[in-house]
Coordinates of C-alpha atoms (C1' of nucleotides) in Angstrom, one line a residue:
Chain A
X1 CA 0.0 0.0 0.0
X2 CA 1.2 3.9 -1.1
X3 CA 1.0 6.0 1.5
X4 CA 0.7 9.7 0.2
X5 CA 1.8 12.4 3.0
X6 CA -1.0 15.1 2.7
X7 CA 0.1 18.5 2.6
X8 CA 0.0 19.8 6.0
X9 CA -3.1 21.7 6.5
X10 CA -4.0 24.9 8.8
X11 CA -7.0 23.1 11.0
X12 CA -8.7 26.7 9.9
X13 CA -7.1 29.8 9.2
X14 CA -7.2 32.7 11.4
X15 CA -5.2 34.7 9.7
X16 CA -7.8 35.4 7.0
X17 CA -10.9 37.6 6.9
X18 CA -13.6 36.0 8.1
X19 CA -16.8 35.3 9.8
X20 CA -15.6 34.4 13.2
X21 CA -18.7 34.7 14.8
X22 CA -20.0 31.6 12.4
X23 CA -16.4 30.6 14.0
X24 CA -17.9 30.3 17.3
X25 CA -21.3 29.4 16.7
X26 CA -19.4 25.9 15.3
X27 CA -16.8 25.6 18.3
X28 CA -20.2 26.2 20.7
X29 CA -21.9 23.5 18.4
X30 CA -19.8 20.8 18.3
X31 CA -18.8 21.3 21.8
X32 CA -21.9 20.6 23.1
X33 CA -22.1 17.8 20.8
X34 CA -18.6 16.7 21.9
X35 CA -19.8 16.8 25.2
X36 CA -23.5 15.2 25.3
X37 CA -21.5 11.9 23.5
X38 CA -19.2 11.6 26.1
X39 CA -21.2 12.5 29.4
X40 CA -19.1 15.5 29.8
X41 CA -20.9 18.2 32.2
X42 CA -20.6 21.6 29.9
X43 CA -22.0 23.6 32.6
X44 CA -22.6 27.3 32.5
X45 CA -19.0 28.6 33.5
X46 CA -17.0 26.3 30.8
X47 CA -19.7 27.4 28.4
X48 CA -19.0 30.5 29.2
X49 CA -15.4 30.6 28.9
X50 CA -15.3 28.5 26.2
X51 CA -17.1 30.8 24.2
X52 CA -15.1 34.0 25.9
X53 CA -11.9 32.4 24.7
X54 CA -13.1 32.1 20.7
X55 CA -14.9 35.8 20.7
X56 CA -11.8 37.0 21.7
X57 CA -10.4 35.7 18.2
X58 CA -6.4 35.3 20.1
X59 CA -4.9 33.6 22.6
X60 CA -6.6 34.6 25.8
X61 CA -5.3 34.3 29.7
X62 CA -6.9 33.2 32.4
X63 CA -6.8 36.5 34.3
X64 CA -8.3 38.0 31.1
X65 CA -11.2 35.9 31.1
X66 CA -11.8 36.8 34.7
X67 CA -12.0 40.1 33.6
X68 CA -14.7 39.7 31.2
X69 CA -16.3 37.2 33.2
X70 CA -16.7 39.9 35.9
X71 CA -17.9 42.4 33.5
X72 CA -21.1 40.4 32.7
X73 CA -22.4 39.6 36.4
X74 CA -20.1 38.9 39.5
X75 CA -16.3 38.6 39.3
X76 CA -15.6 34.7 40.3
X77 CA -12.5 34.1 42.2
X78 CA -9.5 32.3 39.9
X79 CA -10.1 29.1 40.6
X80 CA -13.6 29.0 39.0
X81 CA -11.9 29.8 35.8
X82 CA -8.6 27.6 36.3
X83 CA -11.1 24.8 36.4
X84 CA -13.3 25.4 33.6
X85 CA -10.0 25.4 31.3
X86 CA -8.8 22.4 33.3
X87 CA -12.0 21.3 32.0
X88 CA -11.4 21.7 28.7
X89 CA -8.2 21.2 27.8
X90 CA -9.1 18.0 29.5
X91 CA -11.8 17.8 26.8
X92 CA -9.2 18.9 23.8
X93 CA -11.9 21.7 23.6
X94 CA -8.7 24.3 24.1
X95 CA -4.9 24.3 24.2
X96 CA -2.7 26.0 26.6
X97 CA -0.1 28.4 24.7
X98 CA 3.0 27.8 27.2
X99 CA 4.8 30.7 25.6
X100 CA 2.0 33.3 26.2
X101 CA 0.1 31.8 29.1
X102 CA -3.4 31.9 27.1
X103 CA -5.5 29.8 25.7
X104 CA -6.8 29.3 22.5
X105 CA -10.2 27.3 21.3
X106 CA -9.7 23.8 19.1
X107 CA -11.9 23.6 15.8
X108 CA -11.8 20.0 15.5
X109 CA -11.7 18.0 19.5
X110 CA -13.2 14.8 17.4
X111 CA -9.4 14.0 15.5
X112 CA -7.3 12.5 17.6
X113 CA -4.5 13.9 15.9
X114 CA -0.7 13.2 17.1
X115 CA 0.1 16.3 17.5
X116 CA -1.3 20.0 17.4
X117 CA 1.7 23.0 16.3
X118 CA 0.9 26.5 16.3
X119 CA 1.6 29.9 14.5
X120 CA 1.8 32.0 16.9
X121 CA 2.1 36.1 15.9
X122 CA 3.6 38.2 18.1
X123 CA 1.7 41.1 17.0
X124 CA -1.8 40.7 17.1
X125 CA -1.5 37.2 19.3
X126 CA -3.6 35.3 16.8
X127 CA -2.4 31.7 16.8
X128 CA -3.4 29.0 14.0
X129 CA -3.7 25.2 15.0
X130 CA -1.5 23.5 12.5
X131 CA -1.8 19.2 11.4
X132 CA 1.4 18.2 10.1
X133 CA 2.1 14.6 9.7
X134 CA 5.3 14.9 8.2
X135 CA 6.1 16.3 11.5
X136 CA 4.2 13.8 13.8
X137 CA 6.0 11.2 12.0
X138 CA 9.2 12.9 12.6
X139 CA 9.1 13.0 16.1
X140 CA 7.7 9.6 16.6
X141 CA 10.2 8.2 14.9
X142 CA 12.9 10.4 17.0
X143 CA 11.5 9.4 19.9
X144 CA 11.4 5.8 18.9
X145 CA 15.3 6.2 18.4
X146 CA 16.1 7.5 21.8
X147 CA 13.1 4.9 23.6
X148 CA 11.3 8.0 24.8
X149 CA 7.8 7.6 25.4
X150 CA 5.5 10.5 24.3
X151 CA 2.9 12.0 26.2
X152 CA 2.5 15.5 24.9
X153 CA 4.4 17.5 22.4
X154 CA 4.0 21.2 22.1
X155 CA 5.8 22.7 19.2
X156 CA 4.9 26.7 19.2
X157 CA 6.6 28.9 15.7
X158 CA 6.6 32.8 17.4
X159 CA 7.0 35.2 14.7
X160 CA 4.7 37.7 12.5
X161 CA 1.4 37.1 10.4
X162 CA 1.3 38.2 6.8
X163 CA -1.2 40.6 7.9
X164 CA 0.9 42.3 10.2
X165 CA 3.5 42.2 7.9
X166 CA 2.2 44.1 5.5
X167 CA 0.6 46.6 7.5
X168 CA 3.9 46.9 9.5
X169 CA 3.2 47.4 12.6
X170 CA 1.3 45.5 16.0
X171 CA -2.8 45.4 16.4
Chain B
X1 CA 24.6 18.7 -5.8
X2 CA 23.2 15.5 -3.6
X3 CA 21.9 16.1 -0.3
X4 CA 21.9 13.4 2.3
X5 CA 19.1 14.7 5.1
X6 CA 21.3 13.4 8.0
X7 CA 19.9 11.4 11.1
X8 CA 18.6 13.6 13.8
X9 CA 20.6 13.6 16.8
X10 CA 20.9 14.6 20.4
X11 CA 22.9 17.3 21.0
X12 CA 24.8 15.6 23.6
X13 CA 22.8 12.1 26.0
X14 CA 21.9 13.6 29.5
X15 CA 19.8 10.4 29.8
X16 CA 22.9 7.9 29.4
X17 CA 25.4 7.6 32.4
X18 CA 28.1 9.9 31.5
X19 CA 30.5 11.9 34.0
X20 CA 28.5 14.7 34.0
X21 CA 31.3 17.0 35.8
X22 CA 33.2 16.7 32.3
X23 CA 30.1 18.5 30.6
X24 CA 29.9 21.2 33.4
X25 CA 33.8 22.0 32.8
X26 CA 33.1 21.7 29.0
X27 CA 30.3 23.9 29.1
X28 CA 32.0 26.7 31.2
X29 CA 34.7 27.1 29.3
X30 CA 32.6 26.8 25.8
X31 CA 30.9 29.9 27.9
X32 CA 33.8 31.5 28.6
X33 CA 35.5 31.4 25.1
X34 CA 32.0 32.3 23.2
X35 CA 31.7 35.4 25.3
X36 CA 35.5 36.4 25.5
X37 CA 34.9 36.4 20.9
X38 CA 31.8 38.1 21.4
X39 CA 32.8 41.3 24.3
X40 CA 29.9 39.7 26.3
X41 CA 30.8 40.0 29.7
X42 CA 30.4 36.8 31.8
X43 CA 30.1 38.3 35.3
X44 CA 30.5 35.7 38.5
X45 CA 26.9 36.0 39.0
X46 CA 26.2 34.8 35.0
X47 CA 29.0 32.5 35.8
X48 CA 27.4 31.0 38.9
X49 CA 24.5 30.8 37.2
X50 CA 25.5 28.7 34.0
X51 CA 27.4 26.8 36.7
X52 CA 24.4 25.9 38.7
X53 CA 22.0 24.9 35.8
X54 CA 24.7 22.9 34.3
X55 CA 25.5 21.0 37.9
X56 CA 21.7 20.4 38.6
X57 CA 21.9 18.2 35.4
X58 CA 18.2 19.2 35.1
X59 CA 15.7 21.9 34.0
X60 CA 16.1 24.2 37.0
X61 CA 13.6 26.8 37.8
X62 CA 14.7 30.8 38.6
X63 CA 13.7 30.3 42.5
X64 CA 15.7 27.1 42.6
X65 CA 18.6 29.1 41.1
X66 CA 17.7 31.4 43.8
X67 CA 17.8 29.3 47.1
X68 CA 21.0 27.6 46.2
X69 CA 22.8 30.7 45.6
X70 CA 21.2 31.7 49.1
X71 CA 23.0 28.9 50.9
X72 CA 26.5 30.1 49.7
X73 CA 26.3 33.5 50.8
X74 CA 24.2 36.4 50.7
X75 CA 20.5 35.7 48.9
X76 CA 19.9 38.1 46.0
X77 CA 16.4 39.4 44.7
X78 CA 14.7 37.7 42.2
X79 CA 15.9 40.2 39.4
X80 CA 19.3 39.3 40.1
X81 CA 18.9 36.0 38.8
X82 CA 16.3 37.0 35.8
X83 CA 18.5 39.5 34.5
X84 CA 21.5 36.9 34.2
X85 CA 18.8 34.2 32.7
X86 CA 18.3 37.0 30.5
X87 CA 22.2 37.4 29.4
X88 CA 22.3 33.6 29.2
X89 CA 19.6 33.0 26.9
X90 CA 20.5 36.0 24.5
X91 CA 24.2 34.9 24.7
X92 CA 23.0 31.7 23.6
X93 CA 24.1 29.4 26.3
X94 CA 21.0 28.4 27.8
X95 CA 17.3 27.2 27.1
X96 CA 14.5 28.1 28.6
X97 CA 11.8 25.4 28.6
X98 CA 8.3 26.8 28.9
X99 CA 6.3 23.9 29.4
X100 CA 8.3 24.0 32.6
X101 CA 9.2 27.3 33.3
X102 CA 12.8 26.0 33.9
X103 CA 15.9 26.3 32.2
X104 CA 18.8 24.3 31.0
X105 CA 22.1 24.8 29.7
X106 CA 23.0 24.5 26.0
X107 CA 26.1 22.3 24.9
X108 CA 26.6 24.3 21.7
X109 CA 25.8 28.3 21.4
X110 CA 28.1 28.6 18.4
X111 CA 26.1 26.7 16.2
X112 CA 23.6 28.5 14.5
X113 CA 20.9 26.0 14.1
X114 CA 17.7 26.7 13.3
X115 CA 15.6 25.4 16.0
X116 CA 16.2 23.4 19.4
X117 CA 14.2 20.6 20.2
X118 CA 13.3 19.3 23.5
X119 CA 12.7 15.7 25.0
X120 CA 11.5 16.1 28.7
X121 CA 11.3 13.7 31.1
X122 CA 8.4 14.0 33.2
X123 CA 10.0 11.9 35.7
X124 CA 13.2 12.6 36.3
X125 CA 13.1 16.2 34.7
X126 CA 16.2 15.5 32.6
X127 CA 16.2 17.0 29.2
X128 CA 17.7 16.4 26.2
X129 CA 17.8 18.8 23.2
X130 CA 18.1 17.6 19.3
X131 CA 18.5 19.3 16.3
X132 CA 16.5 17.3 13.7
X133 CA 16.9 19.0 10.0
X134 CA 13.9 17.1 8.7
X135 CA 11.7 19.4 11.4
X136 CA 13.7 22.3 10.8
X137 CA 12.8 22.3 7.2
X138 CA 9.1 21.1 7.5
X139 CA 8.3 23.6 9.9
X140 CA 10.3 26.4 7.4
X141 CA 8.5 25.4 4.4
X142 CA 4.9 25.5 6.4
X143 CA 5.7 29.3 7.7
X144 CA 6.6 29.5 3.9
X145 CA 3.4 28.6 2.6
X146 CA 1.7 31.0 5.4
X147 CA 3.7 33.9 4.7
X148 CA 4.4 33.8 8.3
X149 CA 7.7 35.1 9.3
X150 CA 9.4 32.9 11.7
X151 CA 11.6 34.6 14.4
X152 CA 11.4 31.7 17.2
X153 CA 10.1 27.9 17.8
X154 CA 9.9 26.1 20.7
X155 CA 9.1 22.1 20.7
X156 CA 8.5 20.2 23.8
X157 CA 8.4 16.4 23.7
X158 CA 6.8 15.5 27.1
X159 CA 7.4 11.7 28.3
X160 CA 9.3 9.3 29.7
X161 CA 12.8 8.9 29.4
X162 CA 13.9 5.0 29.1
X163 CA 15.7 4.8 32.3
X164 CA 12.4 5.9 33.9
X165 CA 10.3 3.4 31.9
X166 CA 12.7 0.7 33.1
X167 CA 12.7 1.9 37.0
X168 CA 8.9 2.6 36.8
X169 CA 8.6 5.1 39.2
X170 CA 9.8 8.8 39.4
X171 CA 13.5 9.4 40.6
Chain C
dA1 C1' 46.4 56.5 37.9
dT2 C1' 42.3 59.0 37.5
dC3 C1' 38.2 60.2 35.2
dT4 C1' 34.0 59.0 33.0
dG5 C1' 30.2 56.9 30.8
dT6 C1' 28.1 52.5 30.2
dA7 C1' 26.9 48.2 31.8
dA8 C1' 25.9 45.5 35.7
dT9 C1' 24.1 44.8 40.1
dG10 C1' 21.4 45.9 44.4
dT11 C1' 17.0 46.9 46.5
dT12 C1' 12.2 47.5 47.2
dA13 C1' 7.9 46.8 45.8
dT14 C1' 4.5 44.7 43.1
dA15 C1' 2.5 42.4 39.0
dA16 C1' 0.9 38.2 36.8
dT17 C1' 0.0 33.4 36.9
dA18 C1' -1.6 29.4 39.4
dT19 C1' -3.1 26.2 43.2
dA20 C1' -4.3 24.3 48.0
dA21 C1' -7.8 23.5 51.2
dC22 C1' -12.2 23.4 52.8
dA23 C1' -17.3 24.7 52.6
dC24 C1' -21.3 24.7 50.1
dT25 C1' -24.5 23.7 46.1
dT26 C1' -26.2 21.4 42.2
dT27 C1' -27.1 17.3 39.5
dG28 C1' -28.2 12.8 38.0
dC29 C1' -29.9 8.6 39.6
dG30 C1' -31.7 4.8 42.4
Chain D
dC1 C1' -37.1 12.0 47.9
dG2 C1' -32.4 11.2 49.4
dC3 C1' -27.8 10.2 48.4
dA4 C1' -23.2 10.4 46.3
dA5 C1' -20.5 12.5 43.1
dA6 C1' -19.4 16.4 40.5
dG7 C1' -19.2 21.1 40.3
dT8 C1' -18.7 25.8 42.3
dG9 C1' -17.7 29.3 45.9
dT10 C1' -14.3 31.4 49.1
dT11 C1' -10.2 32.5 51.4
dA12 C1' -5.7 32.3 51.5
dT13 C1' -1.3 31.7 49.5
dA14 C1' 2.3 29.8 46.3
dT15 C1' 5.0 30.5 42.3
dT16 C1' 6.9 33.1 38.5
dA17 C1' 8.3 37.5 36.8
dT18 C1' 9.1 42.5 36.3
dA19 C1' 9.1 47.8 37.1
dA20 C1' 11.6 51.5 38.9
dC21 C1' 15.2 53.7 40.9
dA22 C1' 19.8 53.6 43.6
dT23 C1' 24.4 52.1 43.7
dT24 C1' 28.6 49.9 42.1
dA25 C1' 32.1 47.9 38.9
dC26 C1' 34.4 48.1 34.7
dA27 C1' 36.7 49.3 30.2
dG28 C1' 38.7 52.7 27.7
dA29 C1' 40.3 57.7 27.2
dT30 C1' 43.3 61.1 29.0

DNA sequence: ATCTGTAATGTTATAATATAACACTTTGCG
DNA sequence: CGCAAAGTGTTATATTATAACATTACAGAT
């Protein structure tokens, strides 16, 4: 059997125009689908900040979410919110950006993919999800050489966004 | 002209046995001779430092930095330690390693590679950094195709290291 | 050898991120 | 309903990192 390595693909792309509130109606969506399948409680508060962290349209920190979160009603304390993303990163519903401390929403928790990488721009903090089996394979076979076993792999490319690029200077 | 992609490799093995006292004197005096060609001034507490990562044989974390400096002599403010980290890391000669927000010392500054890769052990804390060309130019040609200008990348293999799968238990 | 400007360090305070521990409430289910 | 488990509230505190300003050390010019 020919196996063909797809080009890798952007899981969606950020970078370009778009409707992102369609964005979020879809994450909301599919969440709760996600959820109802697996007998996953997506109570209020994860709602919540799951759909904080996609209007948001970048990667968004905990203490940020707070904030919002006490705009709209009473300000919870921090761990109301460090569990609701412990939730759903748990849930592959989010990823954690070590390099900013934020979080971003995940377009597609259903693939168990190998491994998500992320474009990350240092301007306007929009990060893109990235599939790239070439590199999955890469580092399984890496790890393979040294006997490492994998649990998580992060692999996080900072730098600038053609938009921002071109118009030269930070959002 | 034929290029040969070579085999990825590990920078140097932290996870074999291996008298690690050689690598701390190797390391210094790599320091010592990259910052002597450069002006760069390696002060005693940037010195101390890149000593103390390198003896820890780990990813050690500012505050640990901190409290072992305290216990030979007078304990400095955190800023002391940050602002070397800071020389180190733009100087070349260490890592910093988000996932854990811990650092390590680097076996090679004078190499201009493109990007460091990390394999962290999860038990033992050891980490091992590879340079793997194949990723390198995967990850180039994927910015490529994003028009997304690429000024750092991080990758973090999370795992078990084979000692630690044999032992079965954290060390 | 002294002066002088820059780089490095010291010092104090505080910001930003994250979690521990325990009390209370909600929810699904028998 | 009543119970157990899951989720949330609350208070306090741990951990990581930086801002701002004062002081000291150092390299190069005179």
């Amino acid at each position: 059997m020919r196996t063909v390595t797809p080009m890798p693909k952007l899981a969606s792309n950020p970078f370009k125009k778009h409707q992102h509130s369609q964005c979020i109606r879809d994450a909301l969506h599919s969440a709760e689908g996600l959820c109802k399948k697996n007998g996953f409680r997506l109570s209020n508060v994860r709602k919540r900040v799951l759909e904080l962290i996609w209007e948001s349209h970048q990667a968004l920190g905990a203490y940020a979410i707070l904030e919002q979160l006490g705009k709209e009603g009473v300000k919870p304390a921090p761990p109301t919110v460090y569990r609701a993303l412990d939730f759903l990163l748990e849930a592959g519903l989010v990823h954690r950006i070590n390099s900013l401390n934020a979080y971003i929403g995940c377009n597609h928790p259903k693939d168990s993919h190998h491994g998500s990488y992320f474009l990350i721009c240092q301007h306007c903090h929009i990060v893109a999800e990235i599939h790239d089996k070439r590199i999955d394979e890469e580092v399984a076979s890496l790890a393979e050489r040294e006997r490492f076993s994998i649990s998580e792999r992060a692999l996080e490319i900072s730098g600038t966004c053609q938009h921002c690029q071109e118009t030269q200077h930070a959002r």
